[in-house]
Coordinates of C-alpha atoms in Angstrom, one line a residue:
X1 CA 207.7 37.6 60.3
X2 CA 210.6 38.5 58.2
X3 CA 213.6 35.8 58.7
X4 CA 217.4 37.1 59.3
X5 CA 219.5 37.4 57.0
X6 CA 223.0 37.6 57.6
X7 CA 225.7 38.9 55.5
X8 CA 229.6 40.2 55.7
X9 CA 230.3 43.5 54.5
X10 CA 233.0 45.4 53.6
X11 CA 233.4 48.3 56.2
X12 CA 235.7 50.1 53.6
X13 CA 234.1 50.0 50.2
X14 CA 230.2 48.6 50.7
X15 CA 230.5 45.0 49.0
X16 CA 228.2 42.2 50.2
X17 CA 229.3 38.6 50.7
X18 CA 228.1 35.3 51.8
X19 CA 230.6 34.5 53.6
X20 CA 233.4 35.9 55.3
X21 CA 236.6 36.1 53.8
X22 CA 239.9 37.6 54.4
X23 CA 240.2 39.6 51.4
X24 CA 237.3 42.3 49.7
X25 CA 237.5 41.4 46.1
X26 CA 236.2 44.9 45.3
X27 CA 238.8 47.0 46.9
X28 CA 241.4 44.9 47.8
X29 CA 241.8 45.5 51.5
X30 CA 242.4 43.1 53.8
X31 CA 240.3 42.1 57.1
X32 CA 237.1 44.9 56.3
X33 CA 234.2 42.3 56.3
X34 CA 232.2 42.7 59.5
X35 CA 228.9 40.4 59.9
X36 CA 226.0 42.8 59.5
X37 CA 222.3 42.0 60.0
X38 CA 220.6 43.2 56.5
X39 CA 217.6 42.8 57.5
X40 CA 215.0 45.8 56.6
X41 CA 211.9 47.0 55.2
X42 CA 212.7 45.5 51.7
X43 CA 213.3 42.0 53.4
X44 CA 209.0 41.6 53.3
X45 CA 208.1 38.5 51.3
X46 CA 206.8 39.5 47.9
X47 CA 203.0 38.6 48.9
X48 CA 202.6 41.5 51.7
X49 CA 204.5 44.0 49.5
X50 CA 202.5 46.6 48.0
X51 CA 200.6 45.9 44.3
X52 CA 199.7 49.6 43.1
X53 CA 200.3 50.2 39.7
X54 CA 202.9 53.0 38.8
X55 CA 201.7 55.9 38.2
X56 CA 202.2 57.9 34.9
X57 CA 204.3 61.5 34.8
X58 CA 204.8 63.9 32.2
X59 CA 207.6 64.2 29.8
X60 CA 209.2 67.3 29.1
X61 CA 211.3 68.8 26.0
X62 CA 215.1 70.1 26.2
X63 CA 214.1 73.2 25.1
X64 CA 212.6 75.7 27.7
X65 CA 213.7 78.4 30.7
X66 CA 215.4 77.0 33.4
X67 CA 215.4 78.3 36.8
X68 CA 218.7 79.0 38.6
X69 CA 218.5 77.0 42.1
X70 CA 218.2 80.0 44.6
X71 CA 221.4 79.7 46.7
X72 CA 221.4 80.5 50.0
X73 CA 224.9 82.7 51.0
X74 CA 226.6 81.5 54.6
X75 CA 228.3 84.3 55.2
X76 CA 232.0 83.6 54.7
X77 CA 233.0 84.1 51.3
X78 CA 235.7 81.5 50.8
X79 CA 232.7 78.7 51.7
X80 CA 230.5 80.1 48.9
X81 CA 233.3 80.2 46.8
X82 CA 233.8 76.3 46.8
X83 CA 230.2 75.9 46.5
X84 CA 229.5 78.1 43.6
X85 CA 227.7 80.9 45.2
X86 CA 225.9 79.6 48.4
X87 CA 224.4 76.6 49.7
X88 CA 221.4 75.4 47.2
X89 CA 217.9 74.7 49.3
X90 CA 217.7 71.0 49.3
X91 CA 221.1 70.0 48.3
X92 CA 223.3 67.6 50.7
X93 CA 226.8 68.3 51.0
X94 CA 229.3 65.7 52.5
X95 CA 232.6 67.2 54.2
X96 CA 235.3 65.4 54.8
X97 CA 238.8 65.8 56.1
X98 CA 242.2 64.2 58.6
X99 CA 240.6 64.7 62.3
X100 CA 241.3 67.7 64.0
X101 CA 242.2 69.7 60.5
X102 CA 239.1 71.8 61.8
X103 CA 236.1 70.8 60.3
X104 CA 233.9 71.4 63.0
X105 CA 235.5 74.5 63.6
X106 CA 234.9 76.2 60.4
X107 CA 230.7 74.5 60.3
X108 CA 230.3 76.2 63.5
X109 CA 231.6 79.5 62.1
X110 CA 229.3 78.6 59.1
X111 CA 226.3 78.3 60.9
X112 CA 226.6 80.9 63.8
X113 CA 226.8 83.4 60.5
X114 CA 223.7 82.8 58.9
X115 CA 221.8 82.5 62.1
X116 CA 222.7 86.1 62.7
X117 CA 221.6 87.0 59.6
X118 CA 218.5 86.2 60.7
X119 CA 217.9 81.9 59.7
X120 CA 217.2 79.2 61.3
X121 CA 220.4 77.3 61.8
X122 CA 220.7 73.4 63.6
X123 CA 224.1 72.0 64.8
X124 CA 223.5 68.4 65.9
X125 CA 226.7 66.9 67.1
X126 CA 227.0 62.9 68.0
X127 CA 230.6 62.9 68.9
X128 CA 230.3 66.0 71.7
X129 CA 228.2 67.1 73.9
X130 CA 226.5 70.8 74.1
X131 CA 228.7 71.5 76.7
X132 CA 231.7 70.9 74.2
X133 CA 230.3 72.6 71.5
X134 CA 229.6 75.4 73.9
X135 CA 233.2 75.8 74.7
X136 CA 234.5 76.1 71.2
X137 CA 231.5 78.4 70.5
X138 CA 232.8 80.9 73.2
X139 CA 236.7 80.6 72.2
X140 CA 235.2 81.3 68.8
X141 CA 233.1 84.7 69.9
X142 CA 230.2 82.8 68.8
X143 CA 228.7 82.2 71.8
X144 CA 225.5 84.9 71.5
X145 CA 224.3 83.6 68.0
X146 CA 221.4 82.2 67.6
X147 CA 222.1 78.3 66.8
X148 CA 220.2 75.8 67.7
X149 CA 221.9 72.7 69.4
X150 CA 221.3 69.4 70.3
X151 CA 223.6 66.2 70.8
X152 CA 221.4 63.2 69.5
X153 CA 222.4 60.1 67.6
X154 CA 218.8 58.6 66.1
X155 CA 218.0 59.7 63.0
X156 CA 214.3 59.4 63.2
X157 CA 214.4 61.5 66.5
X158 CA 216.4 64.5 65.1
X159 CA 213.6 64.0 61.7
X160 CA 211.0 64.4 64.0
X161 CA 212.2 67.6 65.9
X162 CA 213.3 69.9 62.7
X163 CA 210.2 68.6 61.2
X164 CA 208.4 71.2 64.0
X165 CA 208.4 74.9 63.7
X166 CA 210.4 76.8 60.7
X167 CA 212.1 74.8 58.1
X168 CA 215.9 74.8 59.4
X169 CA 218.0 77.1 56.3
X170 CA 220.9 74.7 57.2
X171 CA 221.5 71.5 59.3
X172 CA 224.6 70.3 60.4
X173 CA 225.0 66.5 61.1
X174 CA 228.6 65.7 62.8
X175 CA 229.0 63.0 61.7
X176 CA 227.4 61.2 59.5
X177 CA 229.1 57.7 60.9
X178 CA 227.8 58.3 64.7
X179 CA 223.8 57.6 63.3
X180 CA 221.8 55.4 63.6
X181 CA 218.0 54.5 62.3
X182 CA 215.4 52.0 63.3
X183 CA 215.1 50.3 59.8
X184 CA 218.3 48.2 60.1
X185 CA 219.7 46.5 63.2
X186 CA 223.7 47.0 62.7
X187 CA 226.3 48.7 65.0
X188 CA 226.5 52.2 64.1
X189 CA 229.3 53.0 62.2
X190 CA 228.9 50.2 60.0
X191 CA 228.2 50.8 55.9
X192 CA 224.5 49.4 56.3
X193 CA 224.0 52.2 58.8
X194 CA 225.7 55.4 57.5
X195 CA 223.9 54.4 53.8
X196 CA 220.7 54.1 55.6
X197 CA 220.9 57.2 57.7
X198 CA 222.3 59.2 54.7
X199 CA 219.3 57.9 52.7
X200 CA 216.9 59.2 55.3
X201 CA 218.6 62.7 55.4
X202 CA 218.2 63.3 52.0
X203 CA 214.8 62.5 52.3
X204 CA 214.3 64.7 54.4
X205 CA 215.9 68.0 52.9
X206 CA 214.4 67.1 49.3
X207 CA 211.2 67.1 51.3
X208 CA 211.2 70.2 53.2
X209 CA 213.7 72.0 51.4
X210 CA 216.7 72.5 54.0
X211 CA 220.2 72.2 53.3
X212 CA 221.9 69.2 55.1
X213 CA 225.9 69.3 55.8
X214 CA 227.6 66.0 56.9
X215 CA 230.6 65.3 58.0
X216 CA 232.7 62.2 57.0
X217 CA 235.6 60.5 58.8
X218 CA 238.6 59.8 56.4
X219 CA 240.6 56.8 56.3
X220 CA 244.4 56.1 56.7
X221 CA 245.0 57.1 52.9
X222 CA 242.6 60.2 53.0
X223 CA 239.6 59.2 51.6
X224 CA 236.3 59.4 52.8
X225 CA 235.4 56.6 55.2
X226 CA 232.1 54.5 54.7
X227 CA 230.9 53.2 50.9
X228 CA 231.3 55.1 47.9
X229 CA 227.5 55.1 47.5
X230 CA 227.3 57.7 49.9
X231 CA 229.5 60.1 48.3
X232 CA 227.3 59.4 44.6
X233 CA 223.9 60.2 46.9
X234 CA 225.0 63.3 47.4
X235 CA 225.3 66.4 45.8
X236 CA 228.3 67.8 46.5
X237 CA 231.8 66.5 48.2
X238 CA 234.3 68.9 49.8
X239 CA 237.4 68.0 51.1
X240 CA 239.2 69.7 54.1
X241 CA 243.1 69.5 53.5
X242 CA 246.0 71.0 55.2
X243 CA 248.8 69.8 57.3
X244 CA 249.1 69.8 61.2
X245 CA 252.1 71.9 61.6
X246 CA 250.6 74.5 58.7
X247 CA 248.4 77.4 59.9
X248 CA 246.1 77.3 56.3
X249 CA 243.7 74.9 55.2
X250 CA 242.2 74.6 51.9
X251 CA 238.6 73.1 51.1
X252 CA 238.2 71.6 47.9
X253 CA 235.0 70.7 46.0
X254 CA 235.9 67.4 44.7
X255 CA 232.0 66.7 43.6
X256 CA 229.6 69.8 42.7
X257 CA 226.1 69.4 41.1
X258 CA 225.6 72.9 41.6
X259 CA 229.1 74.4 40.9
X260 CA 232.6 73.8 39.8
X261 CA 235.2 71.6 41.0
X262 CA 238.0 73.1 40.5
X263 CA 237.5 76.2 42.9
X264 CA 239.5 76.4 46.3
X265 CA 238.7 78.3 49.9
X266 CA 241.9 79.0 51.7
X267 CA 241.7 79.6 55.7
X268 CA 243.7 80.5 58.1
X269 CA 243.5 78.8 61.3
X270 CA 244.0 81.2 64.1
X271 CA 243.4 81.4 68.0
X272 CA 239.9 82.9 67.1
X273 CA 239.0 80.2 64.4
X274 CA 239.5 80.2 61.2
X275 CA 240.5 83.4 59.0
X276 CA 239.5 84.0 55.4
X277 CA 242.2 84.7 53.2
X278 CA 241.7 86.6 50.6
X279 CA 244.7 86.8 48.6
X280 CA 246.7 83.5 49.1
X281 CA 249.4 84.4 47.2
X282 CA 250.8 86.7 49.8
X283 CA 250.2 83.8 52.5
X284 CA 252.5 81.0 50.2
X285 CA 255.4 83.4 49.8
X286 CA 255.6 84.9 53.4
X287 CA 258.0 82.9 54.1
X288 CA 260.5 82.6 51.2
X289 CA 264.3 82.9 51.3
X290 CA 265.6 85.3 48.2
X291 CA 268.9 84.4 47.0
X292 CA 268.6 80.3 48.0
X293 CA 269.1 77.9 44.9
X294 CA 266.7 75.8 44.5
X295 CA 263.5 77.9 44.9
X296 CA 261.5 79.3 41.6
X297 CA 258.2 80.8 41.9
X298 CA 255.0 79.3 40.0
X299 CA 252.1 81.1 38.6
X300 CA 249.3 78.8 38.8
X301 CA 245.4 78.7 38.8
X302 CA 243.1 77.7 41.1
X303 CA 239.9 77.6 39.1
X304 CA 239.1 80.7 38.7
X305 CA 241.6 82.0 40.8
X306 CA 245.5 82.8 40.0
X307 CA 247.9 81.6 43.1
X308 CA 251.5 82.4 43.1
X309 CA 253.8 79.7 44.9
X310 CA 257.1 78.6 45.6
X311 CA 258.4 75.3 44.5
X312 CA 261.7 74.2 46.4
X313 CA 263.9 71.6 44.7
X314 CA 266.9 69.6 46.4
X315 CA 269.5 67.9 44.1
X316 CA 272.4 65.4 46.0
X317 CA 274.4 63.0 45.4
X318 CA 273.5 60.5 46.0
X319 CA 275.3 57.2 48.1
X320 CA 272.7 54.5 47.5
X321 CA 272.7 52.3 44.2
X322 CA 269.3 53.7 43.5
X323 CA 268.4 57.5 44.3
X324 CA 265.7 58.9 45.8
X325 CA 263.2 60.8 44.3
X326 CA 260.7 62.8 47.0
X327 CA 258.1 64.8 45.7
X328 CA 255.6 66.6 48.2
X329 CA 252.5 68.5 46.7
X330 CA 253.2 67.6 43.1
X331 CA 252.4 64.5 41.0
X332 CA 255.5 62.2 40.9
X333 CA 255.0 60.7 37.7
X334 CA 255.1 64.9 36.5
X335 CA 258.6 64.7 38.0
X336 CA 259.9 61.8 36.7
X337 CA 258.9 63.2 33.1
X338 CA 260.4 66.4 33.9
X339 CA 263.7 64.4 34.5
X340 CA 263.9 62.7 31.7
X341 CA 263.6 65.4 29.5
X342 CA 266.4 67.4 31.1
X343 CA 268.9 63.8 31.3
X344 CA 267.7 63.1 27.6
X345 CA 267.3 66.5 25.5
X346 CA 269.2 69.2 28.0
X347 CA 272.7 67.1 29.0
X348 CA 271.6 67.4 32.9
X349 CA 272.8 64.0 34.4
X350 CA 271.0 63.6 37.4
X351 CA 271.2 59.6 37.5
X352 CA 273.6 60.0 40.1
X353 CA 271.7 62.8 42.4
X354 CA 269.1 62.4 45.2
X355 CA 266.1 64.7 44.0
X356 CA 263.7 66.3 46.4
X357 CA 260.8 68.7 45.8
X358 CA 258.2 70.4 47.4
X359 CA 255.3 72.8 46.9
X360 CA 256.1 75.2 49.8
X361 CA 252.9 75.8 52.0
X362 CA 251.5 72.5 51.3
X363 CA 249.1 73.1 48.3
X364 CA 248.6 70.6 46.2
X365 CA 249.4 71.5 42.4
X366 CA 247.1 69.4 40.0
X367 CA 248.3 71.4 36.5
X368 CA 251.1 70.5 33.8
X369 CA 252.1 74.7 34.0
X370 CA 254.0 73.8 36.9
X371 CA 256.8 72.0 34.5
X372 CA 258.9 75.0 33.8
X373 CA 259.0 76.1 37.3
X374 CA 260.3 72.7 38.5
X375 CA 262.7 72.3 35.7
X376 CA 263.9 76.1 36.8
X377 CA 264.6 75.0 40.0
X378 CA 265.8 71.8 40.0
X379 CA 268.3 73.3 37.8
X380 CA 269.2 75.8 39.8
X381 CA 269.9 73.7 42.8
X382 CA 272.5 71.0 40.6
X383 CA 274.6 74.1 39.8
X384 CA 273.9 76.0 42.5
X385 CA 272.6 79.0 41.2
X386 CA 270.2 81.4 42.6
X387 CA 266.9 82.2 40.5
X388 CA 266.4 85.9 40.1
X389 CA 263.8 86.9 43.1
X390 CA 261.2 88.9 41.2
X391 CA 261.0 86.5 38.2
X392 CA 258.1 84.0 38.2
X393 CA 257.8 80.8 35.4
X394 CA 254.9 78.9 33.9
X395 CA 254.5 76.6 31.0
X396 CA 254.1 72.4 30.2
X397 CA 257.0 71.1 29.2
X398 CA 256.6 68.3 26.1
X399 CA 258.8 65.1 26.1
X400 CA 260.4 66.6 23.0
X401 CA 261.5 69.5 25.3
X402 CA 259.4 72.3 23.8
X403 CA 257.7 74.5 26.1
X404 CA 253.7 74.8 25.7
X405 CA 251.5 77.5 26.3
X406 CA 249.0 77.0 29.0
X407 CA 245.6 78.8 29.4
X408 CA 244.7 82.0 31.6
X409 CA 248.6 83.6 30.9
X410 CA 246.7 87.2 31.5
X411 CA 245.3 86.2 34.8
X412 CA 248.7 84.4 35.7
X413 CA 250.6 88.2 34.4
X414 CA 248.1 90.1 36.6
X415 CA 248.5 88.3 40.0
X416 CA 252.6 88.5 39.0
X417 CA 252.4 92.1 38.8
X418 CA 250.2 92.7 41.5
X419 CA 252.2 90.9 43.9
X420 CA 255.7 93.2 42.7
X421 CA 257.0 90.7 40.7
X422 CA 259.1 92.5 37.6
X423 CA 260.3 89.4 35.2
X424 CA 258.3 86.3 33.7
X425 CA 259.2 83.5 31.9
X426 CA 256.9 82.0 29.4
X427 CA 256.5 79.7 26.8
X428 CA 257.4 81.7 23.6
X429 CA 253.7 81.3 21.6
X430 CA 252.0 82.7 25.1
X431 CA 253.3 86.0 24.2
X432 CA 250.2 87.2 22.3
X433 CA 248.1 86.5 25.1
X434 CA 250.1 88.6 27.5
X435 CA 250.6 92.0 25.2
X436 CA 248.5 94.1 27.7
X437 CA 250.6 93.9 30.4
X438 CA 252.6 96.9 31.2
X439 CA 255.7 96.6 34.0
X440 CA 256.8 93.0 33.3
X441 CA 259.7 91.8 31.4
X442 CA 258.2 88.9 29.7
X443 CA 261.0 86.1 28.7
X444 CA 259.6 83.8 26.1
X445 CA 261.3 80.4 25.8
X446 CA 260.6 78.1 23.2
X447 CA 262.4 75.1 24.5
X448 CA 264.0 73.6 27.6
X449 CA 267.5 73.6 26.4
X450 CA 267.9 77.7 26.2
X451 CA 266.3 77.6 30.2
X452 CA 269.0 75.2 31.5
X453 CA 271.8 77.0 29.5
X454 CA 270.7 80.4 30.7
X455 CA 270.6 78.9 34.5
X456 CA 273.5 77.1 34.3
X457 CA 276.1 79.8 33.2
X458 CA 275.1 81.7 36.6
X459 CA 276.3 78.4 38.3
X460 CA 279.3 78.6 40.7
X461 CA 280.6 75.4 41.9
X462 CA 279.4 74.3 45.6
X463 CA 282.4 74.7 48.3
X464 CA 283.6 71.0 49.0
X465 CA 284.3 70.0 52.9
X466 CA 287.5 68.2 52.9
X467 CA 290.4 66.5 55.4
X468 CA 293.1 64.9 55.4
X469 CA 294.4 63.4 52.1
X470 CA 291.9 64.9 50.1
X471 CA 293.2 68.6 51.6
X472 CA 296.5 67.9 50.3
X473 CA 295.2 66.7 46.8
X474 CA 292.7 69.7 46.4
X475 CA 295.8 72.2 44.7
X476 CA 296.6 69.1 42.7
X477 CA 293.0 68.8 41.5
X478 CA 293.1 72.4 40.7
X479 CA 296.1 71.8 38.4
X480 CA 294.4 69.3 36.7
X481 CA 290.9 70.9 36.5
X482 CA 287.5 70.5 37.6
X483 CA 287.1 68.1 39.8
X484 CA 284.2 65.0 39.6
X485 CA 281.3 67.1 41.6
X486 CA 281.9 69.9 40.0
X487 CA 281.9 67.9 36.3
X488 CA 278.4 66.4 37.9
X489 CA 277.5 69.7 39.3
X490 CA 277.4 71.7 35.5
X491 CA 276.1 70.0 32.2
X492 CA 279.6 69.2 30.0
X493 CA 277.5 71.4 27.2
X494 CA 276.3 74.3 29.3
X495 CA 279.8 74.7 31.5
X496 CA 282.0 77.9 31.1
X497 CA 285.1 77.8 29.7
X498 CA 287.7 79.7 31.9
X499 CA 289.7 82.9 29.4

């Protein structure tokens, strides 16, 4: 009989240890080691293992026709999208994302679609019951496809009953962390369990040939709960993002074997479930306020896809020793670059000034095109002057101040024009690249410093709000010129001269 063996493991990143210990060495956090029974298959003493001799396979050349893995399309075209063309037969995909973002929601949209068209489709939920499912199922309109639905936990059991009949086109597991299997005696939940019942699952669809979706919990910083072995077994990660109070989500491929990873799926959620959308641009500018400082819009690229958005910026002053800098939907080391190019090569003082930005929408920008566009805006809002509303920027800034070309300036031009916007600015060497475009008024700047002068002679000082003493010394300070703000508020080298 096979003895016990006893071991702590980290909950959040998979290590082993001997003992317990406050501290995972691997990942760093603090109080994750739970006592876990290890005990399996592999546990046999090496004398009742099996002795066959490996058996010999044949070896193959580089050259020769390779077969395109027959995708399988589920119906909604932003899902195929992300997954480069369809779900591949065989291929387990792990889907993770904040709870209630609506993952369960847009799986059983997924697989009530292809089991109207006609395949067999399994939804097998461990953290509701049918009845639940039901429920969203008829507030979706989904209630007369054709899914098959069970609420089970075991892995063997739900092995054993897809194993019968038809070979299931897709299988939904939600989630991955409510499973459990026979061959090791820890607590669901726990990392032994969700590696073993992952292993099992993929087993099973490299076997018969069905596509597997699970679904992941996330953790407090939004990654994917349970050990990063999980996320290398399988063959594709997506990632379900989007913010409570927002009506889109976006699903990301983060890991693709079979696609790219760079391609997006925006939805929109809605009373009836989630809404494709089709052209996103449209969706991020809804909302905008023309005329407001502050607000330039970006031309970026999604993949394969061009998105237009807004990028707000807030400049203060500030009353703290140290000011702030708060940046949502945009890398903050991006910002801090952005800074100190306009402080060191432009004459824009902003040590002094609170600086806020945010990607309106809440998309998450990833590419250095988005440089010019915040530079245009935080610019705007120090000397409070409006960006023109049908102009749209692009281009990397370089810590010498140059502005860089970028790639894809057609596609960027296109989704511009199509959207009614009249003026661009560019970087001055992407001008070959955009000839073809008829109806735009292409600006071509070569460095940062013509941007910020061009911005900053539209700049009107911001009305002050004043009492008392400093009422009575505001014709006096008139006399004697511009006051402090407005020095702070307007580059000394950009600022108009008055005659």
């Amino acid at each position: 009989m096979a003895k016990s063996t006893l071991s702590f493991v980290c909950q959040n990143c998979g290590a082993a240890y001997s003992r317990w210990q406050g501290k995972c060495e691997a990942c760093g956090e603090w109080n994750t080691l739970a006592e876990e029974d290890t005990t399996g298959a592999t546990s046999a003493p090496v004398s009742l293992r099996s002795k066959r001799k490996g058996r010999t396979f044949q070896l193959e050349s580089l050259t020769g026709k390779s077969i395109d893995a027959p995708r399988l399309s589920s119906g909604m075209t932003e899902l195929d999208r992300v997954t480069g063309g369809g779900f591949v037969r065989g291929s387990i995909l792990l889907v993770g994302g904040d709870p209630g973002i609506g993952k369960s929601t847009l799986l059983t949209q997924a697989t009530a679609m292809m089991a109207r068209a006609g395949h067999r489709a399994v939804y097998i939920s461990g953290e509701e019951a049918v009845a639940q499912v039901r429920l969203r199922a008829e507030r979706l309109g989904l209630a007369d496809a054709p899914v098959q639905l069970a609420a089970e936990t075991s892995v063997e059991d739900i092995i054993s009953t897809l194993s019968e009949g038809a070979v299931p086109r897709l299988i939904v597991i939600d989630s991955i962390q409510t499973m459990w299997t026979d061959t090791v005696e820890s607590a669901p939940g726990t990392v032994t369990q969700v590696r073993a019942s992952a292993q099992k699952l993929i087993r099973f669809a490299k076997k018969s040939g069905a596509a597997i979706i699970l679904v992941g919990h996330v953790t407090k910083d939004g990654q994917i709960a349970g050990p990063r072995v999980v996320e290398h077994m399988v063959d594709a990660v997506l990632s379900f993002e989007g913010e409570g109070s927002q009506q889109f989500r976006i699903l990301r491929a983060v890991k693709n074997r079979f696609g790219p990873t760079d391609e997006i799926g925006v939805f929109e959620m809605t009373g009836l479930g989630l809404r494709e959308v089709t052209n996103p641009s449209e969706l991020f500018l809804s909302e905008r306020d023309l005329g407001s400082p502050g607000t330039a819009v970006f031309a970026g690229i999604e993949g394969t896809r061009p998105v237009l958005v807004e990028m707000q910026a807030l400049v203060a002053p500030t009353s703290l020793g140290t000011p702030r800098r708060a940046v949502v939907g945009w890398d903050p080391s991006r910002l801090s670059m952005v800074l100190a190019v306009l402080e060191a090569h432009c004459g824009v003082k902003l040590s002094g000034h609170d600086v806020y930005l945010n990607v309106a929408g809440g998309l998450r920008i990833h590419e250095p095109a988005a440089d010019l566009a915040a530079a245009a805006a935080l610019v705007s809002s120090l000397v409070n002057a409006p960006l023109p509303p049908d102009a749209v920027y692009f281009g990397e800034i370089s810590l010498s101040g140059a502005v860089r070309p970028v790639a894809q300036t057609s596609a960027r031009l296109k989704e511009a024009a199509k959207l009614g916007f009249l003026r661009v600015v560019l970087p001055e060497r992407a001008r070959g690249e955009a000839g073809g475009d008829a109806g735009l008024n292409l600006n071509t700047v070569g460095g940062l410093t013509s941007l910020v002068a061009d911005i900053a002679a539209r700049g009107t000082p911001r009305a002050r709000h004043t009492s008392g003493r400093d009422d009575a010394e505001a014709p006096e300070q008139g006399r004697r010129g511009p006051s402090h703000a407005e020095k702070n508020a307007t580059p000394a080298r950009f600022r108009r001269q008055d005659g």
